[in-house]
Coordinates of C-alpha atoms in Angstrom, one line a residue:
Chain A
M26 CA 42.6 48.8 7.3
K27 CA 46.3 47.8 6.9
G28 CA 48.5 49.4 9.5
K29 CA 45.6 50.3 11.6
V30 CA 45.0 48.9 15.1
D31 CA 41.5 48.1 16.8
P32 CA 41.7 50.4 19.5
M33 CA 39.8 47.5 21.7
S34 CA 42.4 44.9 21.1
A35 CA 45.1 43.9 23.3
R36 CA 47.6 45.6 21.0
A37 CA 46.1 48.8 21.0
V38 CA 48.7 51.6 21.6
G39 CA 48.0 54.9 22.6
I40 CA 47.2 55.9 26.4
A41 CA 46.1 52.3 27.1
G42 CA 49.3 50.7 26.1
T43 CA 51.3 53.4 27.8
P44 CA 52.4 54.2 31.3
W45 CA 49.6 56.9 32.6
R46 CA 51.0 60.5 32.8
G47 CA 48.3 62.2 33.8
K48 CA 46.6 62.7 37.0
L49 CA 46.9 60.5 39.9
R50 CA 45.5 59.7 43.1
E51 CA 47.0 58.6 46.4
Y52 CA 46.6 54.4 46.7
D53 CA 47.6 52.3 49.5
L54 CA 48.2 48.5 48.4
F55 CA 48.8 47.4 51.9
K56 CA 45.9 49.0 53.4
E57 CA 43.5 48.0 50.7
L58 CA 44.5 44.3 51.2
T59 CA 44.1 44.8 54.9
V60 CA 40.6 46.3 54.8
G61 CA 39.5 43.8 51.7
V62 CA 40.3 41.0 53.9
S63 CA 39.0 42.0 57.0
V64 CA 35.8 42.9 55.2
M65 CA 35.8 39.0 53.8
V66 CA 36.6 37.8 57.2
V67 CA 33.6 39.5 58.7
L68 CA 31.2 38.9 56.0
T69 CA 32.5 35.0 56.0
V70 CA 32.1 34.4 60.0
I71 CA 28.7 36.3 59.9
L72 CA 27.2 33.8 57.3
A73 CA 29.0 30.7 58.7
L74 CA 27.4 31.6 62.1
V75 CA 24.0 32.3 60.6
L76 CA 23.6 30.0 57.6
G77 CA 26.2 26.9 58.6
S78 CA 26.9 24.3 56.0
P79 CA 25.0 21.7 55.2
D80 CA 25.7 17.9 56.5
E81 CA 23.3 15.4 54.9
P82 CA 24.2 11.8 56.2
S83 CA 25.6 9.8 53.6
V84 CA 23.5 7.0 52.4
T85 CA 24.7 3.2 52.6
L86 CA 23.6 -0.3 51.7
K87 CA 22.8 -0.9 54.7
S88 CA 20.2 2.2 54.9
W89 CA 18.6 1.8 51.8
A90 CA 18.3 -2.3 52.1
N91 CA 16.2 -1.8 55.2
A92 CA 14.4 1.3 54.1
Q93 CA 13.4 -0.3 50.7
T94 CA 13.9 -3.8 50.6
A95 CA 12.2 -4.5 47.1
D96 CA 14.4 -1.8 45.4
F97 CA 17.2 -3.1 46.6
A98 CA 15.9 -6.6 45.8
A99 CA 15.5 -6.0 42.1
T100 CA 18.8 -3.3 41.5
A101 CA 20.7 -6.7 43.1
T102 CA 19.0 -9.3 40.7
A103 CA 19.9 -6.4 38.1
E104 CA 23.5 -6.3 39.1
L105 CA 23.5 -10.3 39.1
G106 CA 22.0 -10.6 35.4
G107 CA 23.9 -7.8 34.3
T108 CA 21.4 -5.9 33.0
S109 CA 22.3 -2.7 35.5
E110 CA 23.2 0.8 34.4
T111 CA 26.2 0.0 35.4
A112 CA 26.3 -3.3 34.0
Q113 CA 26.0 -1.9 30.4
Y114 CA 27.5 1.8 31.1
G115 CA 30.5 1.2 28.7
P116 CA 34.2 2.4 29.7
P117 CA 35.7 3.0 32.1
Y118 CA 33.6 -0.1 33.7
T119 CA 32.3 -2.0 30.8
N120 CA 32.9 -3.1 27.2
T121 CA 29.4 -2.7 26.5
K122 CA 29.6 -2.4 22.7
G123 CA 27.2 0.8 21.6
A124 CA 27.2 2.0 25.0
T125 CA 29.6 5.3 24.6
Q126 CA 28.8 8.7 24.1
T127 CA 30.2 10.1 20.8
I128 CA 30.2 12.7 18.3
G129 CA 30.3 11.1 15.2
A130 CA 33.7 9.5 14.8
L131 CA 35.1 11.1 18.1
D132 CA 34.7 8.4 20.8
L133 CA 37.0 9.5 23.7
Q134 CA 35.1 7.2 26.2
S135 CA 36.1 4.3 24.1
L136 CA 39.8 5.8 23.9
S137 CA 39.9 5.7 27.5
G138 CA 39.4 2.0 27.8
V139 CA 38.1 -0.2 30.5
Q140 CA 40.4 1.1 32.9
L141 CA 38.1 0.7 36.2
P142 CA 36.6 -2.8 35.3
V143 CA 33.6 -3.5 37.0
N144 CA 31.7 -7.0 36.9
T145 CA 28.4 -6.5 38.7
A146 CA 27.3 -10.0 39.3
N147 CA 30.6 -10.5 41.0
A148 CA 31.8 -7.3 42.6
F149 CA 27.9 -6.5 43.9
V150 CA 26.3 -10.1 44.6
L151 CA 28.7 -13.4 44.2
D152 CA 32.3 -12.2 45.7
P153 CA 30.6 -10.4 49.0
L154 CA 28.2 -13.5 49.4
A155 CA 31.4 -15.7 49.6
T156 CA 32.8 -13.9 52.4
L157 CA 30.0 -15.2 54.7
P158 CA 31.0 -17.8 57.1
N159 CA 28.1 -19.8 55.5
Q160 CA 28.8 -19.5 52.0
P161 CA 25.7 -20.0 50.1
T162 CA 25.5 -23.2 48.1
E163 CA 24.0 -21.6 45.4
I164 CA 26.9 -19.5 44.4
A165 CA 28.4 -22.9 42.7
T166 CA 24.8 -23.5 41.3
W167 CA 24.8 -19.8 39.7
R168 CA 28.8 -20.5 38.6
A169 CA 27.8 -23.5 36.9
A170 CA 25.1 -22.6 34.4
T171 CA 25.2 -21.3 31.5
K172 CA 24.7 -17.7 30.6
A173 CA 21.4 -18.3 29.0
E174 CA 20.3 -20.2 31.8
Q175 CA 21.5 -17.4 34.2
A176 CA 19.7 -14.9 32.0
K177 CA 16.4 -17.0 32.0
W178 CA 16.7 -17.0 35.8
T179 CA 17.2 -13.3 36.5
D180 CA 14.8 -12.2 33.9
T181 CA 12.0 -14.2 35.0
Y182 CA 12.7 -13.7 38.9
A183 CA 13.0 -9.4 38.0
T184 CA 9.7 -10.0 36.3
A185 CA 7.8 -11.8 39.1
L186 CA 9.3 -9.4 41.8
S187 CA 8.1 -6.4 40.1
K188 CA 4.3 -8.0 39.6
A189 CA 4.5 -9.4 43.4
P190 CA 2.6 -7.5 46.0
K191 CA 4.6 -4.2 47.1
S192 CA 7.3 -6.2 45.1
A193 CA 8.5 -7.6 48.0
P194 CA 11.0 -10.6 47.6
L195 CA 8.6 -12.6 50.1
N196 CA 5.6 -12.1 47.9
V197 CA 6.9 -13.5 44.8
K198 CA 5.0 -16.5 43.8
S199 CA 6.9 -19.7 43.0
G200 CA 8.7 -20.2 40.0
N201 CA 11.6 -21.4 38.4
Y202 CA 14.2 -19.1 38.9
G203 CA 17.1 -21.4 40.1
P204 CA 19.4 -20.2 42.8
V205 CA 18.5 -16.5 42.1
P206 CA 16.0 -15.7 45.0
A207 CA 18.1 -17.6 47.5
L208 CA 21.2 -15.4 46.4
I209 CA 19.2 -11.8 46.5
G210 CA 17.9 -13.1 49.9
D211 CA 21.0 -13.7 51.0
L212 CA 22.6 -10.6 49.8
T213 CA 19.7 -8.3 51.1
A214 CA 20.1 -9.7 54.4
M215 CA 24.0 -9.2 54.5
A216 CA 23.0 -5.3 53.4
Q217 CA 20.4 -5.1 56.3
S218 CA 23.2 -6.2 58.6
G219 CA 25.5 -3.7 57.2
A220 CA 27.9 -6.5 56.4
L221 CA 27.8 -5.5 52.9
D222 CA 28.6 -1.8 53.0
G223 CA 32.6 -3.3 54.7
V224 CA 33.0 -5.8 51.9
I225 CA 32.2 -3.9 48.8
Q226 CA 34.1 -0.6 50.2
A227 CA 37.1 -2.9 51.7
Q228 CA 37.8 -5.0 48.5
G229 CA 39.9 -7.1 50.2
N230 CA 42.5 -4.5 51.4
A231 CA 42.6 -3.1 54.9
Y232 CA 42.8 0.5 53.3
N233 CA 40.6 1.8 50.6
L234 CA 39.5 5.3 49.6
N235 CA 37.6 4.3 46.6
Y236 CA 34.1 4.5 46.9
T237 CA 33.7 3.6 43.2
N238 CA 31.9 0.2 43.5
E239 CA 29.4 1.2 46.3
I240 CA 28.3 4.7 44.6
L241 CA 27.8 2.7 41.2
F242 CA 25.7 0.5 43.1
L243 CA 23.7 3.0 44.9
G244 CA 23.1 4.6 41.7
D245 CA 21.5 1.9 39.9
G246 CA 18.7 1.7 42.2
Q247 CA 15.7 4.0 42.7
Y248 CA 16.0 4.7 46.5
F249 CA 19.1 7.0 45.9
Q250 CA 17.6 8.6 42.9
N251 CA 14.6 9.3 44.9
L252 CA 16.4 11.0 47.9
A253 CA 18.3 13.1 45.3
A254 CA 14.9 14.2 43.8
D255 CA 13.7 15.1 47.1
Q256 CA 16.6 17.7 47.8
H257 CA 16.2 19.0 44.0
L258 CA 19.6 17.6 43.4
T259 CA 19.0 15.8 39.8
G260 CA 19.5 16.7 36.7
D261 CA 16.5 18.1 35.6
Q262 CA 16.0 20.0 38.3
W263 CA 19.2 22.1 37.9
G264 CA 20.6 19.7 40.5
M265 CA 24.0 20.6 39.8
M266 CA 24.0 24.1 41.0
N267 CA 22.1 23.0 44.0
E268 CA 23.3 21.9 47.5
T269 CA 21.1 19.8 49.9
G270 CA 18.8 21.9 52.1
G271 CA 18.3 25.7 51.6
T272 CA 22.2 26.7 51.1
P273 CA 23.4 28.0 48.2
G274 CA 25.5 24.9 45.9
Q275 CA 27.7 25.9 43.0
S276 CA 25.5 28.3 41.1
W277 CA 28.9 29.2 39.1
L278 CA 27.6 26.1 37.1
W279 CA 24.5 27.6 36.0
L280 CA 25.4 27.5 32.3
F281 CA 26.6 24.2 32.1
S282 CA 23.4 22.9 34.0
F283 CA 21.3 25.2 31.3
F284 CA 22.4 23.0 28.4
Y285 CA 20.8 20.0 30.1
Q286 CA 17.4 21.8 30.1
I287 CA 17.1 22.5 26.6
P288 CA 17.2 20.9 23.1
P289 CA 18.9 19.2 21.6
F290 CA 20.8 18.4 24.8
S291 CA 18.1 17.3 27.1
T292 CA 16.8 14.6 24.6
A293 CA 20.5 13.7 23.2
P294 CA 21.9 10.4 23.9
N295 CA 25.4 12.2 24.1
A296 CA 24.2 15.4 25.8
D297 CA 27.4 14.9 28.6
L298 CA 29.9 14.8 25.7
L299 CA 27.9 17.9 23.8
V300 CA 27.5 20.3 27.1
V301 CA 31.2 19.5 28.0
G302 CA 32.3 20.3 24.3
V303 CA 29.8 23.3 24.2
M304 CA 31.1 24.7 27.5
L305 CA 34.9 23.8 26.5
I306 CA 34.2 26.1 23.5
L307 CA 32.6 29.0 25.3
T308 CA 35.6 28.8 28.2
L309 CA 38.1 29.2 25.3
L310 CA 36.1 32.0 23.6
L311 CA 36.3 33.7 27.0
A312 CA 39.5 33.6 27.0
L313 CA 40.3 34.8 23.7
V314 CA 38.0 37.4 24.1
P315 CA 41.1 40.2 23.4
F316 CA 41.9 38.4 20.0
I317 CA 38.0 38.1 18.7
P318 CA 37.0 41.5 16.9
W319 CA 33.2 41.3 17.3
L320 CA 33.6 39.9 20.7
R321 CA 36.2 42.5 22.0
R322 CA 33.8 45.5 20.6
I323 CA 30.7 44.8 22.8
P324 CA 31.8 47.0 25.4
K325 CA 32.4 49.8 23.2
W326 CA 28.8 49.2 22.2
I327 CA 27.1 48.7 25.4
P328 CA 28.8 52.0 27.2
V329 CA 28.4 50.6 30.9
H330 CA 31.7 51.4 31.2
R331 CA 30.5 55.2 31.2
L332 CA 28.9 54.0 34.6
V333 CA 32.4 52.6 35.8
W334 CA 34.5 55.7 35.1
K335 CA 31.6 58.0 35.6
D336 CA 34.2 60.4 37.6
Y337 CA 36.7 60.6 34.8
Y338 CA 34.3 61.0 32.0
R339 CA 32.5 63.8 34.0
K340 CA 35.7 65.8 34.1
R341 CA 37.1 65.4 31.0
Chain B
M28 CA 68.5 59.1 33.2
T29 CA 65.6 56.0 33.1
Q30 CA 65.7 53.0 35.6
D31 CA 66.1 51.1 32.3
E32 CA 69.1 52.7 31.6
R33 CA 70.6 52.4 34.9
L34 CA 70.0 48.8 34.7
D35 CA 71.5 48.6 31.7
R36 CA 74.7 49.7 32.9
E37 CA 74.9 47.8 35.7
P38 CA 78.5 46.5 35.8
D39 CA 79.3 42.4 36.0
V40 CA 75.7 41.3 34.9
H41 CA 77.0 38.0 33.4
T42 CA 75.4 35.3 35.3
W43 CA 72.4 33.8 35.1
T44 CA 71.2 35.3 38.4
G45 CA 72.3 38.6 37.6
R46 CA 70.4 38.7 34.4
A47 CA 67.2 37.6 35.7
R48 CA 67.6 40.2 38.7
V49 CA 68.2 43.0 36.1
W50 CA 65.2 41.6 33.9
M51 CA 62.7 41.7 36.5
L52 CA 63.6 45.0 38.3
K53 CA 63.3 46.2 34.3
K54 CA 60.1 44.5 34.3
L55 CA 58.3 44.9 37.9
P56 CA 60.4 47.6 39.3
P57 CA 59.7 47.9 43.0
D58 CA 57.4 51.1 42.5
K59 CA 55.3 49.4 40.3
L60 CA 54.9 46.1 42.3
L61 CA 54.0 48.3 45.7
P62 CA 52.7 51.4 44.2
E63 CA 51.4 54.3 46.3
D64 CA 49.6 56.0 43.9
Q65 CA 47.5 55.0 41.0
P66 CA 45.8 57.0 37.9
S67 CA 43.2 58.9 38.8
Y68 CA 40.5 57.1 37.0
V69 CA 41.2 54.4 39.6
A70 CA 38.2 55.7 41.5
S71 CA 35.2 53.1 41.3
W72 CA 33.4 50.5 43.4
I73 CA 34.2 47.7 40.7
Y74 CA 37.9 47.8 41.8
V75 CA 37.5 46.5 45.2
F76 CA 35.8 43.3 43.6
G77 CA 39.5 41.7 42.7
M78 CA 40.8 42.5 46.2
G79 CA 37.6 40.7 47.4
A80 CA 38.0 37.5 45.4
I81 CA 41.8 37.3 46.9
G82 CA 40.8 38.3 50.4
S83 CA 38.6 35.5 50.0
L84 CA 41.0 33.2 48.7
L85 CA 43.0 34.0 51.3
I86 CA 40.3 32.5 54.0
V87 CA 39.6 29.6 52.0
I88 CA 43.0 28.3 51.9
A89 CA 43.6 29.1 55.8
S90 CA 40.2 27.4 56.3
G91 CA 41.3 24.6 54.0
V92 CA 44.0 23.9 56.0
I93 CA 42.7 23.5 59.2
L94 CA 40.2 21.1 57.6
S95 CA 43.1 19.2 55.9
L96 CA 45.2 19.2 59.0
N97 CA 41.8 17.3 60.9
G98 CA 41.1 15.0 58.3
P99 CA 37.7 14.9 56.0
N100 CA 35.8 13.4 59.3
W101 CA 36.7 16.1 61.3
Y102 CA 33.7 18.3 60.9
H103 CA 30.8 15.6 61.0
I104 CA 31.7 15.2 65.2
S105 CA 33.2 18.6 66.1
A106 CA 31.0 21.9 66.4
L107 CA 34.4 23.6 66.3
G108 CA 35.0 21.6 62.7
H109 CA 31.6 22.4 61.4
F110 CA 32.3 26.0 62.1
V111 CA 35.5 25.6 59.9
N112 CA 33.7 23.6 57.4
S113 CA 31.2 26.7 57.2
L114 CA 33.9 29.2 57.1
H115 CA 35.5 27.2 54.6
L116 CA 32.0 27.0 52.4
W117 CA 31.1 30.7 52.9
S118 CA 34.4 32.0 51.9
V119 CA 34.1 29.9 48.8
E120 CA 30.6 31.4 48.2
L121 CA 31.9 34.8 48.3
M122 CA 34.9 34.3 46.3
F123 CA 32.8 33.1 43.2
L124 CA 30.9 36.1 43.7
T125 CA 33.3 38.6 43.6
M126 CA 35.3 37.0 41.3
V127 CA 32.4 37.1 38.8
V128 CA 31.9 40.5 39.2
H129 CA 35.4 41.2 38.9
L130 CA 35.3 39.4 35.9
W131 CA 32.1 41.0 34.6
G132 CA 33.5 44.2 35.3
K133 CA 36.8 43.7 33.8
F134 CA 34.8 42.7 30.7
W135 CA 32.9 45.9 30.3
M136 CA 36.2 47.9 30.7
A137 CA 37.5 45.8 28.0
S138 CA 40.6 45.4 30.1
W139 CA 42.5 43.5 27.9
R140 CA 43.3 46.6 25.9
G141 CA 47.2 48.0 25.9
G142 CA 48.9 45.0 25.8
R143 CA 46.8 43.4 29.1
A144 CA 45.9 40.0 27.3
L145 CA 47.8 37.8 29.5
T146 CA 46.1 39.5 32.2
W147 CA 42.6 38.6 31.0
I148 CA 43.6 35.3 29.8
T149 CA 45.0 34.5 33.4
G150 CA 41.8 35.8 35.0
V151 CA 39.9 33.6 33.0
G152 CA 42.0 30.8 33.8
S153 CA 42.0 31.1 37.7
F154 CA 38.1 31.6 37.4
A155 CA 38.1 28.1 35.5
V156 CA 40.8 26.6 37.5
S157 CA 38.8 27.5 41.0
I158 CA 35.5 25.6 39.1
V159 CA 37.5 22.8 39.1
A160 CA 39.1 23.2 42.5
A161 CA 35.4 23.8 44.4
F162 CA 33.8 21.1 42.4
T163 CA 36.4 18.5 44.1
G164 CA 35.7 20.3 47.7
Y165 CA 32.2 19.5 47.1
L166 CA 33.3 15.8 46.7
L167 CA 35.6 15.6 49.9
Q168 CA 32.3 16.3 52.1
T169 CA 31.8 12.4 52.7
N170 CA 28.3 12.8 53.1
F171 CA 25.0 12.2 50.6
D172 CA 25.8 15.6 48.5
S173 CA 29.1 13.9 48.1
Q174 CA 27.6 10.5 47.0
W175 CA 25.3 12.1 44.6
I176 CA 27.9 14.7 43.3
A177 CA 30.1 11.5 42.7
F178 CA 27.0 9.5 40.9
E179 CA 26.0 12.4 38.9
G180 CA 29.3 14.0 37.9
K181 CA 31.0 11.0 36.7
D182 CA 29.0 10.9 33.3
A183 CA 30.4 13.9 31.6
L184 CA 34.0 12.8 32.6
N185 CA 33.5 9.2 31.6
A186 CA 31.9 10.8 28.0
S187 CA 35.1 12.9 28.2
G188 CA 37.7 9.9 28.3
I189 CA 39.0 11.3 31.7
G190 CA 36.6 9.6 34.3
A191 CA 39.5 6.7 34.9
W192 CA 42.3 9.6 36.0
F193 CA 40.0 12.2 37.6
N194 CA 37.4 9.3 39.5
V195 CA 35.3 11.6 41.3
S196 CA 34.1 8.3 43.3
N197 CA 37.7 7.8 44.1
L198 CA 38.2 9.9 47.8
G199 CA 42.1 9.4 47.8
Q200 CA 42.3 10.7 44.6
M201 CA 40.0 13.6 44.7
F202 CA 41.6 14.7 48.1
M203 CA 45.1 14.8 46.5
W204 CA 43.6 17.1 43.5
H205 CA 41.6 19.1 46.0
V206 CA 44.5 20.1 48.6
T207 CA 47.5 19.5 46.8
L208 CA 47.4 20.2 42.9
L209 CA 44.6 22.4 41.9
P210 CA 45.4 25.2 45.1
L211 CA 48.7 25.1 43.7
A212 CA 47.2 25.6 40.3
V213 CA 44.7 28.0 41.0
G214 CA 47.5 29.9 43.6
A215 CA 50.3 30.1 40.8
I216 CA 47.4 31.5 38.3
V217 CA 46.3 34.1 40.5
V218 CA 50.0 35.5 41.9
L219 CA 50.8 35.6 37.8
H220 CA 47.3 37.7 37.4
V221 CA 48.2 39.9 39.9
V222 CA 52.2 40.3 38.7
L223 CA 50.6 41.0 35.6
V224 CA 48.1 44.0 37.0
R225 CA 51.2 45.4 38.6
M226 CA 53.2 45.1 35.3
R227 CA 50.9 46.4 32.6
G228 CA 48.9 49.1 35.5
V229 CA 45.2 49.7 35.5
V230 CA 43.8 49.8 32.2
P231 CA 42.2 53.5 31.4
P232 CA 39.1 54.7 30.3
I233 CA 38.1 53.4 26.9
D234 CA 38.2 56.5 24.7
A235 CA 40.3 58.1 27.1
A236 CA 42.1 60.8 24.8
A237 CA 45.2 63.1 25.5
T238 CA 43.5 66.5 25.4
D239 CA 41.2 65.2 28.5
S240 CA 41.9 67.7 31.4
Q241 CA 43.4 64.7 33.3
L242 CA 46.0 63.8 30.8
T243 CA 46.9 67.7 30.4
G244 CA 50.7 68.4 30.0
V245 CA 51.3 65.0 28.7
P246 CA 53.6 64.7 25.5
A247 CA 51.2 63.9 22.5
T248 CA 53.5 61.4 21.0
A249 CA 53.4 59.5 24.1
T250 CA 49.6 59.4 25.0
E251 CA 48.2 60.1 21.7
P252 CA 45.3 57.0 21.1
T253 CA 45.2 55.5 18.0
E254 CA 42.2 57.0 15.8
A255 CA 42.3 54.0 14.1
K256 CA 39.8 52.6 11.6
V257 CA 38.8 49.3 13.1
N258 CA 40.1 46.6 10.9

């Protein structure tokens, strides 16, 4: 009603809005701070000593190519043919049409533009091979071919690779694959030796702290994904809040992770954008609780505060 | 004469510095900043969790500084480094645990009442920024977990249009966010939050009334709660 103030609002006057003039109790701020820090130090040291922290070694292109050569070769073929997930990702890596996540006309991904361009054929296959002391002549063959020829070679080779026993490159039947088998064979050997990690990471610079290309390449294969699944880290395993081993991870992301598990988010092609939007709205709602009447009255309806201030209510 | 009245009569306060001093002393006098007593109702286990979160944050900062000084690879090759990394991890876990309990406690106490909306908002803000800070920390582990988090985390950021400027696979960029920008943001918001708590005081119980025994003798005009009909 006009002129009245909701006692549960931030604007409430009365006892909540004026300095306390009732009974007091002794309080020592510095003592509480010292005790608080000391208790947390003891707890932290005990947990660190008993449970430690996980440190699962990182995956390299070398470990991948040696552990699962077939998967590496198939992924490298997709990178060369431009059919991998990264090659068709959209902004900020490529300008693939229709690849962005949108909500109606809202297309933030396109708005950001291709800020980190990645040409997978060049960045992951051809440029690294060009750094070899004996540069494969097949690079020139590939570059001289038309896009249609390139696509036909990689498609045919990818199909043959998938049908070969154990999907091994060496077991692929002979066919018209152009320079693809040689390029993929050389790249696989380069990866197995460890040279590919250095070349992709360095990108021509002595200093480079940007691991985007290596992580995108790893992520296009099954090996990396399977390792994550074994550790319960994938999205459908609530992986966002898990950590390698048995250590707790980012459990505070439970709600973010939860939305990915339920429809419509779990099946939506724009799930990431939807979940981010919902979480932003929920965070905003939480911050603005003092100004939202039905939210700010919940503590009045469900009297948990009776437990918090039980001494006060008992003595009133 | 009240302190405010004394401050109003302070002579020769015409400089920006002098006016700022008077303003700050009015808003947060020393006995409010460093109190030796609290209202009788400030007697519950729920109050220790806010201090627990601050204690954990101090350990997070201290262990983080040691890790930063030695570089991101140190903990892979040093037993002491691994222990400091464990301290950093568990202090973060404890900080979130205590912060979440503190947040829920304050919700059920409706702690925004009586002009404390900004205190609540800065509390939620420090929780949100801490989540981003922790996320960037997981990206600095330089191990399999950080590789996977970078791979999975990029999609939500790219879909939101910020993936190029908050590139989770760019270790240099994430290092800068984690050891400089986000700690400054968390620190600033937490300091503001604590200052606001000291300025506004601890919120009294819901439905506290001037007739309560613990308020006996209080002038009715000053403390009578508004028995308002909810609009």
